[in-house]
């Protein structure tokens, strides 16, 4: 059977600096890829923002590029699975227009909010329920910052959503969040698999201001025809809710069995292990997020792994080629 008769799926990763798209066969063979970049904006110290519309445009471009490079016919593409960076949040109005840029994981402007929440609301109990230590990285603190610093936008906000939810919202016309991304907000109970009412009360929002949460494997239908055409797929192409990028890297590495651990070093670094039940640490040294409704990922992260290596190289071996290879050895 030739390539024309086979069926294919697309994996899309909405990362911190770019959107990457890869067309693969049902056996996992990569056939074509595309990438589109967007900037991280830092108008003030501690701020790290992105334009959600620039990211949405990049998703459309990356998918289209990957299909063109694969030479696969659009009617052979079954579906698109989504991966996305964790911890982003933006406010949208009732028409879906962004009221803010997306505050991403690297944005720490809500440090004071985090301290207040910890002291006033028993930060450890929040961590035990949500798997997220109270920290400026999480949407819990970011929404509290919006409430204190941009009250008009906070009041006007119809929903508080992640970048990935924004993309799904544009494609389908409704707000859906996979439970993996939801579990990394500080607003989701990782034991009950539902929004955490006590934490929602802290930031004075009700669950209708968040998206409907679904399992990572949920298959969604109804891509808006204009956007399907822009991507180069048929409107009946399926969308799979997917999960958070770091957690899916465990799956990609084949590290899904008990006792298997992944260590990832990029700009930042992380160590992760998959667990069949939620696990938290009495000293809050780890976080715990969902991968699927039956699997949790326990891990720890550091913000400066590869950056330190880069600094060492630039400081002590400036201008040399293949320095990393020499240092590794």
PDB file of C-alpha atoms in Angstrom:
ATOM      1  CA  UNK A   1       0.000   0.000   0.000  1.00  0.00           C
ATOM      2  CA  UNK A   2       1.479   3.353  -1.034  1.00  0.00           C
ATOM      3  CA  UNK A   3       1.686   6.466   1.048  1.00  0.00           C
ATOM      4  CA  UNK A   4      -1.419   7.922  -0.617  1.00  0.00           C
ATOM      5  CA  UNK A   5      -3.660   5.192   0.806  1.00  0.00           C
ATOM      6  CA  UNK A   6      -2.345   5.432   4.366  1.00  0.00           C
ATOM      7  CA  UNK A   7      -3.625   7.701   7.137  1.00  0.00           C
ATOM      8  CA  UNK A   8      -1.614  10.147   9.217  1.00  0.00           C
ATOM      9  CA  UNK A   9      -1.741  12.216  12.368  1.00  0.00           C
ATOM     10  CA  UNK A  10      -0.142  15.537  13.275  1.00  0.00           C
ATOM     11  CA  UNK A  11       1.552  16.347  16.563  1.00  0.00           C
ATOM     12  CA  UNK A  12       1.609  20.055  17.451  1.00  0.00           C
ATOM     13  CA  UNK A  13       3.722  21.476  20.294  1.00  0.00           C
ATOM     14  CA  UNK A  14       2.925  25.050  21.358  1.00  0.00           C
ATOM     15  CA  UNK A  15       6.208  25.866  23.096  1.00  0.00           C
ATOM     16  CA  UNK A  16       7.733  28.916  24.763  1.00  0.00           C
ATOM     17  CA  UNK A  17       9.499  30.295  21.686  1.00  0.00           C
ATOM     18  CA  UNK A  18       7.936  28.434  18.759  1.00  0.00           C
ATOM     19  CA  UNK A  19       5.184  26.144  17.537  1.00  0.00           C
ATOM     20  CA  UNK A  20       6.418  22.863  16.088  1.00  0.00           C
ATOM     21  CA  UNK A  21       4.285  20.538  13.963  1.00  0.00           C
ATOM     22  CA  UNK A  22       5.152  17.034  12.742  1.00  0.00           C
ATOM     23  CA  UNK A  23       3.207  14.715  10.430  1.00  0.00           C
ATOM     24  CA  UNK A  24       3.602  11.048  11.399  1.00  0.00           C
ATOM     25  CA  UNK A  25       2.251   7.751  10.129  1.00  0.00           C
ATOM     26  CA  UNK A  26       0.082   5.619  12.410  1.00  0.00           C
ATOM     27  CA  UNK A  27       3.273   3.616  13.095  1.00  0.00           C
ATOM     28  CA  UNK A  28       5.044   6.767  14.316  1.00  0.00           C
ATOM     29  CA  UNK A  29       7.251   7.416  11.297  1.00  0.00           C
ATOM     30  CA  UNK A  30       7.860  11.188  10.870  1.00  0.00           C
ATOM     31  CA  UNK A  31       7.172  12.413   7.343  1.00  0.00           C
ATOM     32  CA  UNK A  32       7.349  16.175   7.497  1.00  0.00           C
ATOM     33  CA  UNK A  33       7.670  19.031   9.952  1.00  0.00           C
ATOM     34  CA  UNK A  34       7.124  22.761  10.227  1.00  0.00           C
ATOM     35  CA  UNK A  35       8.041  25.454  12.736  1.00  0.00           C
ATOM     36  CA  UNK A  36       6.957  29.052  13.342  1.00  0.00           C
ATOM     37  CA  UNK A  37       8.480  31.420  15.911  1.00  0.00           C
ATOM     38  CA  UNK A  38       7.127  34.127  18.225  1.00  0.00           C
ATOM     39  CA  UNK A  39       8.787  36.354  20.809  1.00  0.00           C
ATOM     40  CA  UNK A  40       8.624  36.479  24.603  1.00  0.00           C
ATOM     41  CA  UNK A  41       7.890  40.094  25.557  1.00  0.00           C
ATOM     42  CA  UNK A  42       9.297  41.622  28.748  1.00  0.00           C
ATOM     43  CA  UNK A  43       8.117  45.263  29.012  1.00  0.00           C
ATOM     44  CA  UNK A  44       9.141  45.389  32.702  1.00  0.00           C
ATOM     45  CA  UNK A  45      11.517  43.365  34.914  1.00  0.00           C
ATOM     46  CA  UNK A  46       9.932  40.048  36.067  1.00  0.00           C
ATOM     47  CA  UNK A  47       7.318  40.211  33.263  1.00  0.00           C
ATOM     48  CA  UNK A  48       7.260  37.525  30.544  1.00  0.00           C
ATOM     49  CA  UNK A  49       4.332  37.797  28.143  1.00  0.00           C
ATOM     50  CA  UNK A  50       3.226  36.586  24.728  1.00  0.00           C
ATOM     51  CA  UNK A  51       0.718  37.754  22.160  1.00  0.00           C
ATOM     52  CA  UNK A  52      -1.914  34.981  21.932  1.00  0.00           C
ATOM     53  CA  UNK A  53      -2.876  35.970  18.393  1.00  0.00           C
ATOM     54  CA  UNK A  54       0.746  35.699  17.219  1.00  0.00           C
ATOM     55  CA  UNK A  55       0.853  32.186  18.682  1.00  0.00           C
ATOM     56  CA  UNK A  56      -2.422  31.202  17.018  1.00  0.00           C
ATOM     57  CA  UNK A  57      -1.095  32.408  13.657  1.00  0.00           C
ATOM     58  CA  UNK A  58       2.099  30.395  14.269  1.00  0.00           C
ATOM     59  CA  UNK A  59       0.021  27.239  14.915  1.00  0.00           C
ATOM     60  CA  UNK A  60      -1.762  27.640  11.557  1.00  0.00           C
ATOM     61  CA  UNK A  61       1.561  28.260   9.758  1.00  0.00           C
ATOM     62  CA  UNK A  62       3.452  25.381  11.411  1.00  0.00           C
ATOM     63  CA  UNK A  63       0.716  22.837  10.648  1.00  0.00           C
ATOM     64  CA  UNK A  64       0.503  23.979   7.031  1.00  0.00           C
ATOM     65  CA  UNK A  65       4.309  23.837   6.608  1.00  0.00           C
ATOM     66  CA  UNK A  66       4.480  20.322   8.054  1.00  0.00           C
ATOM     67  CA  UNK A  67       1.795  19.060   5.649  1.00  0.00           C
ATOM     68  CA  UNK A  68       3.510  20.679   2.649  1.00  0.00           C
ATOM     69  CA  UNK A  69       6.863  19.131   3.605  1.00  0.00           C
ATOM     70  CA  UNK A  70       5.263  15.700   4.163  1.00  0.00           C
ATOM     71  CA  UNK A  71       3.526  15.722   0.742  1.00  0.00           C
ATOM     72  CA  UNK A  72       0.549  14.017   2.423  1.00  0.00           C
ATOM     73  CA  UNK A  73      -2.941  14.709   1.060  1.00  0.00           C
ATOM     74  CA  UNK A  74      -5.220  16.633   3.479  1.00  0.00           C
ATOM     75  CA  UNK A  75      -7.922  13.931   3.291  1.00  0.00           C
ATOM     76  CA  UNK A  76      -5.425  11.385   4.675  1.00  0.00           C
ATOM     77  CA  UNK A  77      -4.929  13.334   7.922  1.00  0.00           C
ATOM     78  CA  UNK A  78      -7.064  11.869  10.706  1.00  0.00           C
ATOM     79  CA  UNK A  79      -6.380  14.279  13.514  1.00  0.00           C
ATOM     80  CA  UNK A  80      -4.162  16.776  15.302  1.00  0.00           C
ATOM     81  CA  UNK A  81      -2.853  16.136  18.839  1.00  0.00           C
ATOM     82  CA  UNK A  82      -1.927  19.138  20.967  1.00  0.00           C
ATOM     83  CA  UNK A  83       0.936  19.679  23.400  1.00  0.00           C
ATOM     84  CA  UNK A  84       1.450  22.998  25.150  1.00  0.00           C
ATOM     85  CA  UNK A  85       3.708  24.794  27.612  1.00  0.00           C
ATOM     86  CA  UNK A  86       2.268  24.822  31.138  1.00  0.00           C
ATOM     87  CA  UNK A  87       1.301  27.678  33.524  1.00  0.00           C
ATOM     88  CA  UNK A  88       0.223  30.414  31.060  1.00  0.00           C
ATOM     89  CA  UNK A  89      -2.878  32.525  31.677  1.00  0.00           C
ATOM     90  CA  UNK A  90      -4.690  35.344  29.889  1.00  0.00           C
ATOM     91  CA  UNK A  91      -8.082  37.012  30.283  1.00  0.00           C
ATOM     92  CA  UNK A  92     -10.615  37.019  27.421  1.00  0.00           C
ATOM     93  CA  UNK A  93     -13.947  38.812  27.049  1.00  0.00           C
ATOM     94  CA  UNK A  94     -17.294  37.180  26.158  1.00  0.00           C
ATOM     95  CA  UNK A  95     -16.473  37.446  22.419  1.00  0.00           C
ATOM     96  CA  UNK A  96     -13.138  35.663  22.907  1.00  0.00           C
ATOM     97  CA  UNK A  97     -11.013  38.783  22.467  1.00  0.00           C
ATOM     98  CA  UNK A  98      -7.854  38.877  24.626  1.00  0.00           C
ATOM     99  CA  UNK A  99      -8.001  41.499  27.383  1.00  0.00           C
ATOM    100  CA  UNK A 100      -4.372  40.846  28.326  1.00  0.00           C
ATOM    101  CA  UNK A 101      -1.345  39.204  26.803  1.00  0.00           C
ATOM    102  CA  UNK A 102      -0.610  35.711  28.085  1.00  0.00           C
ATOM    103  CA  UNK A 103       1.511  35.663  31.231  1.00  0.00           C
ATOM    104  CA  UNK A 104       3.761  32.630  30.699  1.00  0.00           C
ATOM    105  CA  UNK A 105       5.586  30.300  33.126  1.00  0.00           C
ATOM    106  CA  UNK A 106       8.610  32.611  33.322  1.00  0.00           C
ATOM    107  CA  UNK A 107       6.522  35.602  34.497  1.00  0.00           C
ATOM    108  CA  UNK A 108       7.133  36.232  38.218  1.00  0.00           C
ATOM    109  CA  UNK A 109       5.394  39.581  38.711  1.00  0.00           C
ATOM    110  CA  UNK A 110       2.963  37.925  41.148  1.00  0.00           C
ATOM    111  CA  UNK A 111       5.641  37.185  43.783  1.00  0.00           C
ATOM    112  CA  UNK A 112       3.915  39.404  46.378  1.00  0.00           C
ATOM    113  CA  UNK A 113       0.552  37.727  45.637  1.00  0.00           C
ATOM    114  CA  UNK A 114       2.148  34.322  46.230  1.00  0.00           C
ATOM    115  CA  UNK A 115       3.477  35.361  49.641  1.00  0.00           C
ATOM    116  CA  UNK A 116       0.078  36.761  50.676  1.00  0.00           C
ATOM    117  CA  UNK A 117      -1.787  33.623  49.561  1.00  0.00           C
ATOM    118  CA  UNK A 118       0.694  31.379  51.391  1.00  0.00           C
ATOM    119  CA  UNK A 119       0.344  33.277  54.650  1.00  0.00           C
ATOM    120  CA  UNK A 120      -3.409  33.969  54.565  1.00  0.00           C
ATOM    121  CA  UNK A 121      -4.707  30.701  53.151  1.00  0.00           C
ATOM    122  CA  UNK A 122      -2.398  27.918  54.395  1.00  0.00           C
ATOM    123  CA  UNK A 123      -0.170  27.402  51.360  1.00  0.00           C
ATOM    124  CA  UNK A 124       0.655  23.832  52.327  1.00  0.00           C
ATOM    125  CA  UNK A 125      -3.008  22.742  52.214  1.00  0.00           C
ATOM    126  CA  UNK A 126      -3.316  24.316  48.757  1.00  0.00           C
ATOM    127  CA  UNK A 127      -0.254  22.318  47.678  1.00  0.00           C
ATOM    128  CA  UNK A 128      -1.650  19.068  49.113  1.00  0.00           C
ATOM    129  CA  UNK A 129      -4.896  19.465  47.140  1.00  0.00           C
ATOM    130  CA  UNK A 130      -3.530  20.879  43.889  1.00  0.00           C
ATOM    131  CA  UNK A 131      -0.009  19.409  43.654  1.00  0.00           C
ATOM    132  CA  UNK A 132       1.265  22.947  42.969  1.00  0.00           C
ATOM    133  CA  UNK A 133       3.371  24.773  45.578  1.00  0.00           C
ATOM    134  CA  UNK A 134       2.159  28.386  45.915  1.00  0.00           C
ATOM    135  CA  UNK A 135       4.546  30.167  43.529  1.00  0.00           C
ATOM    136  CA  UNK A 136       4.394  33.100  41.062  1.00  0.00           C
ATOM    137  CA  UNK A 137       4.735  30.644  38.146  1.00  0.00           C
ATOM    138  CA  UNK A 138       1.191  29.337  38.658  1.00  0.00           C
ATOM    139  CA  UNK A 139      -2.043  30.921  37.314  1.00  0.00           C
ATOM    140  CA  UNK A 140      -3.442  30.976  40.880  1.00  0.00           C
ATOM    141  CA  UNK A 141      -1.003  33.760  41.817  1.00  0.00           C
ATOM    142  CA  UNK A 142      -1.230  35.424  38.411  1.00  0.00           C
ATOM    143  CA  UNK A 143      -5.035  35.775  38.586  1.00  0.00           C
ATOM    144  CA  UNK A 144      -4.645  37.218  42.097  1.00  0.00           C
ATOM    145  CA  UNK A 145      -2.158  39.748  40.654  1.00  0.00           C
ATOM    146  CA  UNK A 146      -4.712  40.717  37.976  1.00  0.00           C
ATOM    147  CA  UNK A 147      -7.393  41.181  40.633  1.00  0.00           C
ATOM    148  CA  UNK A 148      -5.137  43.501  42.668  1.00  0.00           C
ATOM    149  CA  UNK A 149      -3.442  45.414  39.847  1.00  0.00           C
ATOM    150  CA  UNK A 150      -5.882  45.432  36.893  1.00  0.00           C
ATOM    151  CA  UNK A 151      -9.291  45.254  38.633  1.00  0.00           C
ATOM    152  CA  UNK A 152     -11.260  46.509  35.612  1.00  0.00           C
ATOM    153  CA  UNK A 153      -9.845  43.785  33.369  1.00  0.00           C
ATOM    154  CA  UNK A 154     -10.306  41.199  36.147  1.00  0.00           C
ATOM    155  CA  UNK A 155     -14.005  42.161  36.450  1.00  0.00           C
ATOM    156  CA  UNK A 156     -14.565  42.261  32.688  1.00  0.00           C
ATOM    157  CA  UNK A 157     -12.877  38.877  32.072  1.00  0.00           C
ATOM    158  CA  UNK A 158     -15.315  36.250  30.824  1.00  0.00           C
ATOM    159  CA  UNK A 159     -12.694  33.478  31.169  1.00  0.00           C
ATOM    160  CA  UNK A 160      -9.152  33.000  32.439  1.00  0.00           C
ATOM    161  CA  UNK A 161      -7.488  30.569  30.036  1.00  0.00           C
ATOM    162  CA  UNK A 162      -4.116  29.211  28.925  1.00  0.00           C
ATOM    163  CA  UNK A 163      -2.497  29.726  25.521  1.00  0.00           C
ATOM    164  CA  UNK A 164      -3.543  26.215  24.512  1.00  0.00           C
ATOM    165  CA  UNK A 165      -7.170  26.920  25.479  1.00  0.00           C
ATOM    166  CA  UNK A 166      -7.015  30.101  23.403  1.00  0.00           C
ATOM    167  CA  UNK A 167      -5.922  28.079  20.360  1.00  0.00           C
ATOM    168  CA  UNK A 168      -8.655  25.444  20.938  1.00  0.00           C
ATOM    169  CA  UNK A 169     -11.198  28.230  21.529  1.00  0.00           C
ATOM    170  CA  UNK A 170     -10.372  29.835  18.173  1.00  0.00           C
ATOM    171  CA  UNK A 171     -10.404  26.522  16.290  1.00  0.00           C
ATOM    172  CA  UNK A 172     -13.628  25.145  17.806  1.00  0.00           C
ATOM    173  CA  UNK A 173     -15.501  28.186  19.140  1.00  0.00           C
ATOM    174  CA  UNK A 174     -15.654  26.776  22.711  1.00  0.00           C
ATOM    175  CA  UNK A 175     -13.314  26.637  25.667  1.00  0.00           C
ATOM    176  CA  UNK A 176     -11.895  23.224  26.549  1.00  0.00           C
ATOM    177  CA  UNK A 177      -8.896  22.496  28.780  1.00  0.00           C
ATOM    178  CA  UNK A 178      -7.250  19.110  29.153  1.00  0.00           C
ATOM    179  CA  UNK A 179      -6.866  18.034  32.781  1.00  0.00           C
ATOM    180  CA  UNK A 180      -3.092  17.910  32.374  1.00  0.00           C
ATOM    181  CA  UNK A 181      -2.846  21.660  31.701  1.00  0.00           C
ATOM    182  CA  UNK A 182      -5.578  22.320  34.305  1.00  0.00           C
ATOM    183  CA  UNK A 183      -3.620  20.387  36.941  1.00  0.00           C
ATOM    184  CA  UNK A 184      -0.672  22.779  36.568  1.00  0.00           C
ATOM    185  CA  UNK A 185      -2.644  25.925  37.420  1.00  0.00           C
ATOM    186  CA  UNK A 186      -2.876  25.674  41.221  1.00  0.00           C
ATOM    187  CA  UNK A 187      -6.675  25.774  40.749  1.00  0.00           C
ATOM    188  CA  UNK A 188      -7.342  22.046  40.191  1.00  0.00           C
ATOM    189  CA  UNK A 189      -7.741  19.251  42.749  1.00  0.00           C
ATOM    190  CA  UNK A 190      -5.463  16.418  41.553  1.00  0.00           C
ATOM    191  CA  UNK A 191      -7.258  13.907  43.809  1.00  0.00           C
ATOM    192  CA  UNK A 192     -10.880  14.677  42.824  1.00  0.00           C
ATOM    193  CA  UNK A 193      -9.958  15.609  39.210  1.00  0.00           C
ATOM    194  CA  UNK A 194     -12.035  18.783  39.346  1.00  0.00           C
ATOM    195  CA  UNK A 195     -11.603  22.515  39.856  1.00  0.00           C
ATOM    196  CA  UNK A 196     -10.730  23.160  43.514  1.00  0.00           C
ATOM    197  CA  UNK A 197     -13.538  25.246  45.030  1.00  0.00           C
ATOM    198  CA  UNK A 198     -11.442  26.433  48.006  1.00  0.00           C
ATOM    199  CA  UNK A 199      -8.725  27.784  45.737  1.00  0.00           C
ATOM    200  CA  UNK A 200     -11.237  29.432  43.399  1.00  0.00           C
ATOM    201  CA  UNK A 201     -12.622  31.297  46.431  1.00  0.00           C
ATOM    202  CA  UNK A 202      -9.147  32.695  47.170  1.00  0.00           C
ATOM    203  CA  UNK A 203      -9.124  34.534  43.817  1.00  0.00           C
ATOM    204  CA  UNK A 204     -12.910  35.119  43.964  1.00  0.00           C
ATOM    205  CA  UNK A 205     -13.829  33.381  40.717  1.00  0.00           C
ATOM    206  CA  UNK A 206     -16.430  30.738  39.950  1.00  0.00           C
ATOM    207  CA  UNK A 207     -15.851  27.671  37.780  1.00  0.00           C
ATOM    208  CA  UNK A 208     -17.825  29.198  34.886  1.00  0.00           C
ATOM    209  CA  UNK A 209     -14.913  31.633  34.436  1.00  0.00           C
ATOM    210  CA  UNK A 210     -12.652  28.658  33.671  1.00  0.00           C
ATOM    211  CA  UNK A 211     -12.871  26.174  30.786  1.00  0.00           C
ATOM    212  CA  UNK A 212     -14.645  22.834  30.737  1.00  0.00           C
ATOM    213  CA  UNK A 213     -11.990  20.251  31.677  1.00  0.00           C
ATOM    214  CA  UNK A 214     -11.673  16.953  29.790  1.00  0.00           C
ATOM    215  CA  UNK A 215      -9.291  13.940  29.797  1.00  0.00           C
ATOM    216  CA  UNK A 216      -6.101  14.325  27.744  1.00  0.00           C
ATOM    217  CA  UNK A 217      -7.301  11.658  25.285  1.00  0.00           C
ATOM    218  CA  UNK A 218     -10.576  13.465  24.474  1.00  0.00           C
ATOM    219  CA  UNK A 219     -11.299  13.668  20.736  1.00  0.00           C
ATOM    220  CA  UNK A 220     -12.882  16.976  19.688  1.00  0.00           C
ATOM    221  CA  UNK A 221     -14.681  17.819  16.456  1.00  0.00           C
ATOM    222  CA  UNK A 222     -15.802  20.930  14.605  1.00  0.00           C
ATOM    223  CA  UNK A 223     -12.743  22.876  13.415  1.00  0.00           C
ATOM    224  CA  UNK A 224     -13.914  26.174  11.929  1.00  0.00           C
ATOM    225  CA  UNK A 225     -13.697  25.712   8.109  1.00  0.00           C
ATOM    226  CA  UNK A 226     -11.634  28.867   7.498  1.00  0.00           C
ATOM    227  CA  UNK A 227      -8.975  27.786   9.984  1.00  0.00           C
ATOM    228  CA  UNK A 228      -9.006  24.216   8.650  1.00  0.00           C
ATOM    229  CA  UNK A 229      -8.288  25.636   5.190  1.00  0.00           C
ATOM    230  CA  UNK A 230      -5.504  27.859   6.582  1.00  0.00           C
ATOM    231  CA  UNK A 231      -3.854  24.803   8.174  1.00  0.00           C
ATOM    232  CA  UNK A 232      -4.352  22.659   5.060  1.00  0.00           C
ATOM    233  CA  UNK A 233      -6.634  20.055   6.677  1.00  0.00           C
ATOM    234  CA  UNK A 234     -10.275  19.087   6.113  1.00  0.00           C
ATOM    235  CA  UNK A 235     -12.897  20.618   8.470  1.00  0.00           C
ATOM    236  CA  UNK A 236     -13.762  17.097   9.718  1.00  0.00           C
ATOM    237  CA  UNK A 237     -10.145  16.623  10.899  1.00  0.00           C
ATOM    238  CA  UNK A 238     -10.219  15.644  14.588  1.00  0.00           C
ATOM    239  CA  UNK A 239      -8.530  17.553  17.415  1.00  0.00           C
ATOM    240  CA  UNK A 240      -7.122  15.608  20.393  1.00  0.00           C
ATOM    241  CA  UNK A 241      -7.017  17.612  23.635  1.00  0.00           C
ATOM    242  CA  UNK A 242      -3.531  16.395  24.553  1.00  0.00           C
ATOM    243  CA  UNK A 243      -1.472  17.427  27.595  1.00  0.00           C
ATOM    244  CA  UNK A 244       1.347  19.580  28.953  1.00  0.00           C
ATOM    245  CA  UNK A 245       4.617  19.557  27.032  1.00  0.00           C
ATOM    246  CA  UNK A 246       6.979  18.505  29.818  1.00  0.00           C
ATOM    247  CA  UNK A 247       4.723  15.615  30.816  1.00  0.00           C
ATOM    248  CA  UNK A 248       4.426  14.415  27.234  1.00  0.00           C
ATOM    249  CA  UNK A 249       8.229  14.402  26.995  1.00  0.00           C
ATOM    250  CA  UNK A 250       8.130  11.437  29.402  1.00  0.00           C
ATOM    251  CA  UNK A 251       5.872   9.635  26.919  1.00  0.00           C
ATOM    252  CA  UNK A 252       8.172  10.585  24.039  1.00  0.00           C
ATOM    253  CA  UNK A 253      11.166   9.241  25.955  1.00  0.00           C
ATOM    254  CA  UNK A 254       9.301   5.983  26.636  1.00  0.00           C
ATOM    255  CA  UNK A 255       9.556   6.636  30.373  1.00  0.00           C
ATOM    256  CA  UNK A 256       6.109   5.492  31.478  1.00  0.00           C
ATOM    257  CA  UNK A 257       6.749   2.477  33.695  1.00  0.00           C
ATOM    258  CA  UNK A 258       7.281   2.415  37.489  1.00  0.00           C
ATOM    259  CA  UNK A 259      10.921   3.122  38.354  1.00  0.00           C
ATOM    260  CA  UNK A 260      11.686   4.900  35.067  1.00  0.00           C
ATOM    261  CA  UNK A 261      12.859   8.489  35.454  1.00  0.00           C
ATOM    262  CA  UNK A 262      13.566  11.172  32.850  1.00  0.00           C
ATOM    263  CA  UNK A 263      16.050  13.986  33.292  1.00  0.00           C
ATOM    264  CA  UNK A 264      15.616  16.763  30.753  1.00  0.00           C
ATOM    265  CA  UNK A 265      18.067  19.614  30.285  1.00  0.00           C
ATOM    266  CA  UNK A 266      17.075  22.449  27.998  1.00  0.00           C
ATOM    267  CA  UNK A 267      17.110  26.158  28.836  1.00  0.00           C
ATOM    268  CA  UNK A 268      15.749  24.912  32.159  1.00  0.00           C
ATOM    269  CA  UNK A 269      15.936  21.411  33.591  1.00  0.00           C
ATOM    270  CA  UNK A 270      13.534  18.906  35.132  1.00  0.00           C
ATOM    271  CA  UNK A 271      13.426  15.427  36.595  1.00  0.00           C
ATOM    272  CA  UNK A 272      10.110  13.545  36.231  1.00  0.00           C
ATOM    273  CA  UNK A 273       8.644  10.170  37.135  1.00  0.00           C
ATOM    274  CA  UNK A 274       5.175   8.783  36.363  1.00  0.00           C
ATOM    275  CA  UNK A 275       3.033   7.579  39.281  1.00  0.00           C
ATOM    276  CA  UNK A 276      -0.220   5.582  39.375  1.00  0.00           C
ATOM    277  CA  UNK A 277      -1.504   7.876  42.161  1.00  0.00           C
ATOM    278  CA  UNK A 278      -1.055  11.520  43.180  1.00  0.00           C
ATOM    279  CA  UNK A 279       1.992  12.083  45.406  1.00  0.00           C
ATOM    280  CA  UNK A 280       2.990  15.244  47.263  1.00  0.00           C
ATOM    281  CA  UNK A 281       6.030  15.978  49.432  1.00  0.00           C
ATOM    282  CA  UNK A 282       5.834  17.196  53.046  1.00  0.00           C
ATOM    283  CA  UNK A 283       8.569  19.758  52.304  1.00  0.00           C
ATOM    284  CA  UNK A 284       6.997  20.849  48.982  1.00  0.00           C
ATOM    285  CA  UNK A 285      10.160  19.998  47.037  1.00  0.00           C
ATOM    286  CA  UNK A 286       8.179  18.462  44.139  1.00  0.00           C
ATOM    287  CA  UNK A 287       5.087  19.212  42.116  1.00  0.00           C
ATOM    288  CA  UNK A 288       2.486  16.689  40.942  1.00  0.00           C
ATOM    289  CA  UNK A 289       0.428  17.118  37.756  1.00  0.00           C
ATOM    290  CA  UNK A 290      -1.870  14.849  35.742  1.00  0.00           C
ATOM    291  CA  UNK A 291      -0.794  13.238  32.495  1.00  0.00           C
ATOM    292  CA  UNK A 292      -3.989  11.201  32.038  1.00  0.00           C
ATOM    293  CA  UNK A 293      -6.828  10.451  34.458  1.00  0.00           C
ATOM    294  CA  UNK A 294      -4.902   7.320  35.523  1.00  0.00           C
ATOM    295  CA  UNK A 295      -1.344   8.700  35.588  1.00  0.00           C
ATOM    296  CA  UNK A 296       0.289  11.534  37.499  1.00  0.00           C
ATOM    297  CA  UNK A 297       3.745  12.990  36.953  1.00  0.00           C
ATOM    298  CA  UNK A 298       5.849  13.907  39.977  1.00  0.00           C
ATOM    299  CA  UNK A 299       8.859  16.087  39.397  1.00  0.00           C
ATOM    300  CA  UNK A 300      11.156  18.927  40.270  1.00  0.00           C
ATOM    301  CA  UNK A 301      12.480  21.700  38.071  1.00  0.00           C
ATOM    302  CA  UNK A 302      15.286  24.227  37.936  1.00  0.00           C
ATOM    303  CA  UNK A 303      15.028  27.391  35.838  1.00  0.00           C
ATOM    304  CA  UNK A 304      18.664  27.716  34.783  1.00  0.00           C
ATOM    305  CA  UNK A 305      20.082  24.330  33.696  1.00  0.00           C
ATOM    306  CA  UNK A 306      21.289  24.841  30.119  1.00  0.00           C
ATOM    307  CA  UNK A 307      21.701  28.577  30.687  1.00  0.00           C
ATOM    308  CA  UNK A 308      24.440  27.925  33.257  1.00  0.00           C
ATOM    309  CA  UNK A 309      26.275  25.649  30.816  1.00  0.00           C
ATOM    310  CA  UNK A 310      25.987  28.341  28.143  1.00  0.00           C
ATOM    311  CA  UNK A 311      27.372  30.965  30.566  1.00  0.00           C
ATOM    312  CA  UNK A 312      30.318  28.671  31.437  1.00  0.00           C
ATOM    313  CA  UNK A 313      31.076  28.103  27.756  1.00  0.00           C
ATOM    314  CA  UNK A 314      30.874  31.803  26.858  1.00  0.00           C
ATOM    315  CA  UNK A 315      32.964  32.814  29.886  1.00  0.00           C
ATOM    316  CA  UNK A 316      35.774  30.254  29.676  1.00  0.00           C
ATOM    317  CA  UNK A 317      35.763  29.042  26.050  1.00  0.00           C
ATOM    318  CA  UNK A 318      34.705  32.091  24.005  1.00  0.00           C
ATOM    319  CA  UNK A 319      34.650  31.810  20.234  1.00  0.00           C
ATOM    320  CA  UNK A 320      35.564  28.125  19.986  1.00  0.00           C
ATOM    321  CA  UNK A 321      33.606  25.779  17.733  1.00  0.00           C
ATOM    322  CA  UNK A 322      32.061  22.515  18.973  1.00  0.00           C
ATOM    323  CA  UNK A 323      32.685  23.665  22.565  1.00  0.00           C
ATOM    324  CA  UNK A 324      29.732  21.747  23.981  1.00  0.00           C
ATOM    325  CA  UNK A 325      31.040  18.506  22.524  1.00  0.00           C
ATOM    326  CA  UNK A 326      34.469  19.109  24.102  1.00  0.00           C
ATOM    327  CA  UNK A 327      32.893  20.049  27.471  1.00  0.00           C
ATOM    328  CA  UNK A 328      30.647  16.985  27.433  1.00  0.00           C
ATOM    329  CA  UNK A 329      33.647  14.727  26.955  1.00  0.00           C
TER     330      UNK A 329
END
